[in-house]
Every structure is written in C-alpha cells, then in structure tokens.
PDB file of C-alpha atoms in Angstrom:
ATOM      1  CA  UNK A  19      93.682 105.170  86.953  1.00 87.00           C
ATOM      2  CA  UNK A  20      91.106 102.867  88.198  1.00 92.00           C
ATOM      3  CA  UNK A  21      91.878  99.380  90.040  1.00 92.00           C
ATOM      4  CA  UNK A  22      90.898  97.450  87.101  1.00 95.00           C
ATOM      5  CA  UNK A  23      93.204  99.399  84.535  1.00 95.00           C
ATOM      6  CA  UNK A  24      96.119  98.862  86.840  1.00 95.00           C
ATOM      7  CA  UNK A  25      95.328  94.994  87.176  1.00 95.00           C
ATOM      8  CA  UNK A  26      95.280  94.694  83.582  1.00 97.00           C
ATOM      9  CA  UNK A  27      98.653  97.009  82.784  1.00 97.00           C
ATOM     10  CA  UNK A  28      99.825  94.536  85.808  1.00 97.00           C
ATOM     11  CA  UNK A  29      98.850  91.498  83.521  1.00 96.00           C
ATOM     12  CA  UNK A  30     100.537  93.176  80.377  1.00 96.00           C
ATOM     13  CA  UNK A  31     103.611  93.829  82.258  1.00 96.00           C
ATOM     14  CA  UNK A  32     103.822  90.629  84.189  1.00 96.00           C
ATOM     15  CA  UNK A  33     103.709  88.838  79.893  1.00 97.00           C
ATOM     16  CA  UNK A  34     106.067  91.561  78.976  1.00 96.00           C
ATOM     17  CA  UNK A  35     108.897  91.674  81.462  1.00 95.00           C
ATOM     18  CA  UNK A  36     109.869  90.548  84.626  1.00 96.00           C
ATOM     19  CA  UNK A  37     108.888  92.559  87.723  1.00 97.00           C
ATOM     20  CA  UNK A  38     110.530  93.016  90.824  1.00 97.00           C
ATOM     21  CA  UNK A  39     108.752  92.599  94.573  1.00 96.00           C
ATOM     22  CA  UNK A  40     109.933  94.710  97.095  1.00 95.00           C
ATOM     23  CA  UNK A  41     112.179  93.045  99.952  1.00 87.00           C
ATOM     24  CA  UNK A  42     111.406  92.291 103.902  1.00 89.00           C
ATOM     25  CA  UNK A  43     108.826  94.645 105.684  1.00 94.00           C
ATOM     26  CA  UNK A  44     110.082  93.333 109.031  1.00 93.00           C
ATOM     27  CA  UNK A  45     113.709  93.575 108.151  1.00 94.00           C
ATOM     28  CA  UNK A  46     113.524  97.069 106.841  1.00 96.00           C
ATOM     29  CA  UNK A  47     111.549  97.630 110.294  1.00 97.00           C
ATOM     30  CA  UNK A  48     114.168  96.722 112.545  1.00 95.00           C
ATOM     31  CA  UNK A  49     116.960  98.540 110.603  1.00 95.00           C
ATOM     32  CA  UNK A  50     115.135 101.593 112.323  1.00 96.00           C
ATOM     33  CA  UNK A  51     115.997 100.867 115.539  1.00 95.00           C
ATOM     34  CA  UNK A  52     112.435 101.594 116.989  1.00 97.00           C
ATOM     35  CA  UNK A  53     111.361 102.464 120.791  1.00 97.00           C
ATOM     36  CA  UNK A  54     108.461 101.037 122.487  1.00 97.00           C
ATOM     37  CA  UNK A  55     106.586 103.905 121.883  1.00 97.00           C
ATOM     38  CA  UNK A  56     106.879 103.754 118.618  1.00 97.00           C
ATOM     39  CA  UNK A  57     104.751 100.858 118.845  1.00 97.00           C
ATOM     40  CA  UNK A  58     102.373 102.598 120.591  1.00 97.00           C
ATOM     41  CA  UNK A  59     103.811 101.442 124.213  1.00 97.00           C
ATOM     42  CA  UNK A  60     105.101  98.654 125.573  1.00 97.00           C
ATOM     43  CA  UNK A  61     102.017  95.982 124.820  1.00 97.00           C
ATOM     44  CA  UNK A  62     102.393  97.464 121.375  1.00 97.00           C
ATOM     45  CA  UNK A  63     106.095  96.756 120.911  1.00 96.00           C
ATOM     46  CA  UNK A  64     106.332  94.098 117.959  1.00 95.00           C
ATOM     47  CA  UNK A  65     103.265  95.105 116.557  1.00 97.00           C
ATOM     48  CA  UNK A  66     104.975  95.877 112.843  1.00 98.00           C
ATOM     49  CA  UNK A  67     101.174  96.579 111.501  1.00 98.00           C
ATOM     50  CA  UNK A  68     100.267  99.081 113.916  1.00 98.00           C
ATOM     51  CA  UNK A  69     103.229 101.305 113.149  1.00 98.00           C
ATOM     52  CA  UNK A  70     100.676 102.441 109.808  1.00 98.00           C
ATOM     53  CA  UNK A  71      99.111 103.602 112.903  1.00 98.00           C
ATOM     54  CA  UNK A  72     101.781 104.886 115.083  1.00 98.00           C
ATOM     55  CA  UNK A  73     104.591 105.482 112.446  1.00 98.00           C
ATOM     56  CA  UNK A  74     102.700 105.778 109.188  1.00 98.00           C
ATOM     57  CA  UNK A  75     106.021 108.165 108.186  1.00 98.00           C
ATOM     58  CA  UNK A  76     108.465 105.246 108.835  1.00 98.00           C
ATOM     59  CA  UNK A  77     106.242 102.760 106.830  1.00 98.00           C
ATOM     60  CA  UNK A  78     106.160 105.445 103.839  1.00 98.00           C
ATOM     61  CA  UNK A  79     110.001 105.927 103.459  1.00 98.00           C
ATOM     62  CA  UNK A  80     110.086 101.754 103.626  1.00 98.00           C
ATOM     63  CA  UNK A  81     107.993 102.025 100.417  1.00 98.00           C
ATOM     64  CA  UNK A  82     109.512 104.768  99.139  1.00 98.00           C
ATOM     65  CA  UNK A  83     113.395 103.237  99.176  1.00 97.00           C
ATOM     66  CA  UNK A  84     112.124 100.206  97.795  1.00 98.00           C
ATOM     67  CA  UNK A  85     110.895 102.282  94.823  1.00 98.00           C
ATOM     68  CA  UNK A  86     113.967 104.193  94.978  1.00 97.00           C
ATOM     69  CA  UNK A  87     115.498 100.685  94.103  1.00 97.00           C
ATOM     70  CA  UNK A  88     113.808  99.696  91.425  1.00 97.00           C
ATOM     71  CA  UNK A  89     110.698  97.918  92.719  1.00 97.00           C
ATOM     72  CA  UNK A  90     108.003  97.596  90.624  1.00 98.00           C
ATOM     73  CA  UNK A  91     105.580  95.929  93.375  1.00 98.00           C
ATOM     74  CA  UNK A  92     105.381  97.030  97.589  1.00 98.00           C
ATOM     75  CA  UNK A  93     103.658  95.034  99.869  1.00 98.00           C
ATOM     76  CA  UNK A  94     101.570  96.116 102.282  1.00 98.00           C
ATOM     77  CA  UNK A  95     102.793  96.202 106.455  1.00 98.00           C
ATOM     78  CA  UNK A  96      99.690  93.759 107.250  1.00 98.00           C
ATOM     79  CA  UNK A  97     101.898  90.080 106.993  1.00 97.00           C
ATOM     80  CA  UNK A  98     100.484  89.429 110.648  1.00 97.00           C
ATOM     81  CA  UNK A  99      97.046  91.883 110.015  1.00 98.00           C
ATOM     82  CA  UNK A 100      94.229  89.143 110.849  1.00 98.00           C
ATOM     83  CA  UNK A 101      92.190  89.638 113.428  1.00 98.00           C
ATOM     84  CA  UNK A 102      93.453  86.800 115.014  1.00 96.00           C
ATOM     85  CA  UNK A 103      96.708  87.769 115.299  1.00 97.00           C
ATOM     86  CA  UNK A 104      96.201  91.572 116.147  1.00 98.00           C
ATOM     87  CA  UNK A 105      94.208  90.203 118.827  1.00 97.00           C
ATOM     88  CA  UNK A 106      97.270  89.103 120.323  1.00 96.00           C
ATOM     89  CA  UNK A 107      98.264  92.695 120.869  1.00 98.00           C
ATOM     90  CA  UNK A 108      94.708  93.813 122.065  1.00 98.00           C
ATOM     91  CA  UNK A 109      94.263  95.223 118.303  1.00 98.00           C
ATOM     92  CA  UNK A 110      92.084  92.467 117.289  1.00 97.00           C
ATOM     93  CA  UNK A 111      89.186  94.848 116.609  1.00 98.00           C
ATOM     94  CA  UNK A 112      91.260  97.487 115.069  1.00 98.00           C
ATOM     95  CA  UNK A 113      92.473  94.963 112.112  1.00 98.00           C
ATOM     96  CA  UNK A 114      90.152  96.713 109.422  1.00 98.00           C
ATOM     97  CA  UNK A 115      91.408 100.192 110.367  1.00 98.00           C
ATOM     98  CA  UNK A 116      95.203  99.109 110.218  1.00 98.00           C
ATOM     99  CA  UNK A 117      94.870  96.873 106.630  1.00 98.00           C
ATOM    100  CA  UNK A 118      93.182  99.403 105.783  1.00 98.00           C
ATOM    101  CA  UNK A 119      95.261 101.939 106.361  1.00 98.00           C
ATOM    102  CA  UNK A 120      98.375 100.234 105.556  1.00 98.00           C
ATOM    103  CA  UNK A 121      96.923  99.385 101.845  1.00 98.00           C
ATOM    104  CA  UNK A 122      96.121 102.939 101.429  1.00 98.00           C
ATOM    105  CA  UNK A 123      99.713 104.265 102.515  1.00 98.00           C
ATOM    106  CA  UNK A 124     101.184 101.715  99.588  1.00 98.00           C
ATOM    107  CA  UNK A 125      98.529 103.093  97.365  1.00 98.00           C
ATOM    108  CA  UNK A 126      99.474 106.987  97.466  1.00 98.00           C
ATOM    109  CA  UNK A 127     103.678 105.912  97.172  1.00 98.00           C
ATOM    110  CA  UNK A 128     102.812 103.661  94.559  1.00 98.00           C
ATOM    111  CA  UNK A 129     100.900 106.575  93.070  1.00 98.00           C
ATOM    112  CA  UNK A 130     103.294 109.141  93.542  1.00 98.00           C
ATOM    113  CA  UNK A 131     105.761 107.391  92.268  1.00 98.00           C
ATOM    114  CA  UNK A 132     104.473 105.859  89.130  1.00 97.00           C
ATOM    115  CA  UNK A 133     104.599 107.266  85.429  1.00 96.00           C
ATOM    116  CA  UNK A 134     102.824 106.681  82.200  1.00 93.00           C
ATOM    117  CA  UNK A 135     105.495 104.069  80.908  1.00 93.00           C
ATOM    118  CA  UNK A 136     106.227 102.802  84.304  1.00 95.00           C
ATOM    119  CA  UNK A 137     103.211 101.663  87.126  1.00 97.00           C
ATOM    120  CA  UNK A 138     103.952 100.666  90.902  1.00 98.00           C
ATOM    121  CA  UNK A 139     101.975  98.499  92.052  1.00 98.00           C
ATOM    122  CA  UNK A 140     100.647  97.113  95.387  1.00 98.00           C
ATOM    123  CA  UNK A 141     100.176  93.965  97.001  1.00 98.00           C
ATOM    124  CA  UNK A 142      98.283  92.756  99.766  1.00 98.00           C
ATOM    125  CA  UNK A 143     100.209  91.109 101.694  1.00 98.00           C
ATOM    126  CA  UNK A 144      98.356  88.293 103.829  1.00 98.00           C
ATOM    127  CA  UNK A 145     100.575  86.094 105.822  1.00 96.00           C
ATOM    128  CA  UNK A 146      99.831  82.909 108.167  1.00 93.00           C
ATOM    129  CA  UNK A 147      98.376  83.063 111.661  1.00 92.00           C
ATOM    130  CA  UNK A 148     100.043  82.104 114.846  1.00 90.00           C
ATOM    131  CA  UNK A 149      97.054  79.434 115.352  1.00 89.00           C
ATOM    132  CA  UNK A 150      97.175  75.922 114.068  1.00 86.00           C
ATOM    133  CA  UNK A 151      93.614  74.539 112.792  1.00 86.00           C
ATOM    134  CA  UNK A 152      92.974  71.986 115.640  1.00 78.00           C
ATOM    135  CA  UNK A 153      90.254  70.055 117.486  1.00 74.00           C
ATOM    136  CA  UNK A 154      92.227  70.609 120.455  1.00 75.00           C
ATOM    137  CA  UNK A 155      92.485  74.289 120.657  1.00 73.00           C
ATOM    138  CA  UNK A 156      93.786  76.414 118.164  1.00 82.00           C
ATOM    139  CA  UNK A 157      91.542  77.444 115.356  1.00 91.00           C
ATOM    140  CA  UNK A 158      88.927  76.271 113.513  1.00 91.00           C
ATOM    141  CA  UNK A 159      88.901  76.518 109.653  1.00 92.00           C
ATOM    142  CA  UNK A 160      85.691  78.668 109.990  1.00 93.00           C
ATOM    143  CA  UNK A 161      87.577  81.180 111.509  1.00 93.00           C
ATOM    144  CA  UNK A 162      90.193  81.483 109.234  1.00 95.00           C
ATOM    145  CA  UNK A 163      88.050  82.356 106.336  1.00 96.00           C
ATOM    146  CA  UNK A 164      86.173  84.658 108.926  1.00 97.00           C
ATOM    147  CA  UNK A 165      89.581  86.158 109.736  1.00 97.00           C
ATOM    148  CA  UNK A 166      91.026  86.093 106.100  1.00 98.00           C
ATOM    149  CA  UNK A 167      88.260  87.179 104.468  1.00 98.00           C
ATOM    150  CA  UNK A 168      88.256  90.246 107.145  1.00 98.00           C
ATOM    151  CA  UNK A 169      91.629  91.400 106.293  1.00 98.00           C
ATOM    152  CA  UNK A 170      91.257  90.880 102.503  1.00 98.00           C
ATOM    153  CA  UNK A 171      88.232  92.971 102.671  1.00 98.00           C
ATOM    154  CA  UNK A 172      90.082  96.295 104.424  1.00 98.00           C
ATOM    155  CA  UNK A 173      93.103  95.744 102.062  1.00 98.00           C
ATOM    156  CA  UNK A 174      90.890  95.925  99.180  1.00 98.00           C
ATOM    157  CA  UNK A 175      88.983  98.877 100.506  1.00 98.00           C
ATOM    158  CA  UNK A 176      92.469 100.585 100.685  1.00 98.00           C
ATOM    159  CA  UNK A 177      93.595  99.882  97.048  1.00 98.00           C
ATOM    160  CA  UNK A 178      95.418  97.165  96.552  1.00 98.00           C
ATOM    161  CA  UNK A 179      96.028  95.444  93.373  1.00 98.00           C
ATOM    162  CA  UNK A 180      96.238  91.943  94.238  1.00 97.00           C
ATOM    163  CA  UNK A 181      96.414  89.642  97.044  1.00 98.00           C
ATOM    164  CA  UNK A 182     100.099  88.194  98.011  1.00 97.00           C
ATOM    165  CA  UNK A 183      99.512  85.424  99.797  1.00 96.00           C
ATOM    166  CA  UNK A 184     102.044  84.350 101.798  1.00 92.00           C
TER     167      UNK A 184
END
C-alpha cells in the first residue's frame, strides 16, 4: 500500500472510530534495564534514538507490544532526533541516518502487523529541542526550521504517515 492510501484509510478511520497512540518510548526504554553499551558506550548512554542504531531489536519488540495491545498508531524513537540535540551526543551528523532508520523500523512492524480491515500506522514523532530561541545564546529560529525540517525530511524518507508533533 502506498503512503498516500494509508493517509487516506488514516483519514477514514480517524471519522470512523477512535484510534489509539501507542504509550511512552522512553518509559518502555528504561523498563529494559539497558547497559552503557547498549547505547553505544558511555558518551552514548541516554541516547534513546541511537538505540535504532545500537538496539534496533529492543526498539522493534517496543513497537511490537504496543501492537500487541491494541495500538493502532507507534511513534517513532526520534522525540530528541534533531540535529541539534544529537549533537549533544556527538551524533549531530548522524541525525538523518537514525530518523531515518527509526521511521523505517515502525514502518516494517506496522506492516507486519497490519490486515486488510485493520492498518497500523506510524507517526513521526518530533519533539522540542534542549535550546531556547535567544539573542543571547541558544538558538536562532533559522536553525530550528534548518534542524526540523532535517529530521522531518529522514522520517519521511523512512515511511512515516504523519508528523506528531510534540
């Protein structure tokens, strides 16, 4: 099915019924009790997006119980996947590989797991920075639609069906 016949079945089901958004990346993240290495070492450690990297098993069975329970939408592991932020972990120019990536390992569960009467669907999920837009330091707004635009671009590459801005 292409992206533009799920967005559609998305806007038929979103008239139609009610639909249910999966629950806290970061929560579900910690609940496994992961190493440093994990991470991808001790800079790393924090890093939830790079795990797609890492960990991309862990960040499957995430999606995969939230289906389990009745999810009809999973967000993508990229809440903090701006450059800007990344670059706080040295992974600044990695952030199109790991949206990326982490849109197209929502894709193939959401995939996998959805039927004829019944689609999964996948967000992009695109939270806040850690910067403040400031004339003191900070950010400027340019850069946040350079950095924005950026990850919206690799999340859309990897298959998402909308944007969740958060």
């Amino acid at each position: 099915m292409t992206r533009q016949e799920r967005v559609k079945r998305l806007q038929i089901d979103l008239k139609d019924r009610v639909l249910v958004l999966d629950g806290a990346m970061g929560t579900s993240i910690q609940d496994l009790n992961l190493t440093a290495s994990d991470f991808g070492g001790p800079d790393l450690e924090g890093c939830n997006e790079n795990l797609v990297i890492t960990r991309p098993e862990a960040i499957t069975k995430i999606h995969e119980s939230y289906v389990l329970a009745g999810c009809d939408i999973i967000e993508t592991n990229t809440f903090g996947g701006t450059p800007l932020v990344l670059d706080e972990y040295g992974l600044g120019k990695k952030a199109h590989e790991i949206n990326k990536r982490a849109a197209e390992i929502a894709r193939q569960v959401a995939d996998k797991n959805s039927t004829p009467d019944r689609l999964i669907y996948v967000a992009g999920s695109i939270g806040p920075t850690t910067k403040a837009i400031s004339v003191t330091g900070g950010v400027t707004f340019d850069q946040l639609i350079e950095n924005f635009y950026s990850q919206a671009k690799a999340l859309y590459e990897g298959g998402v069906d909308y944007f969740l801005i958060e």
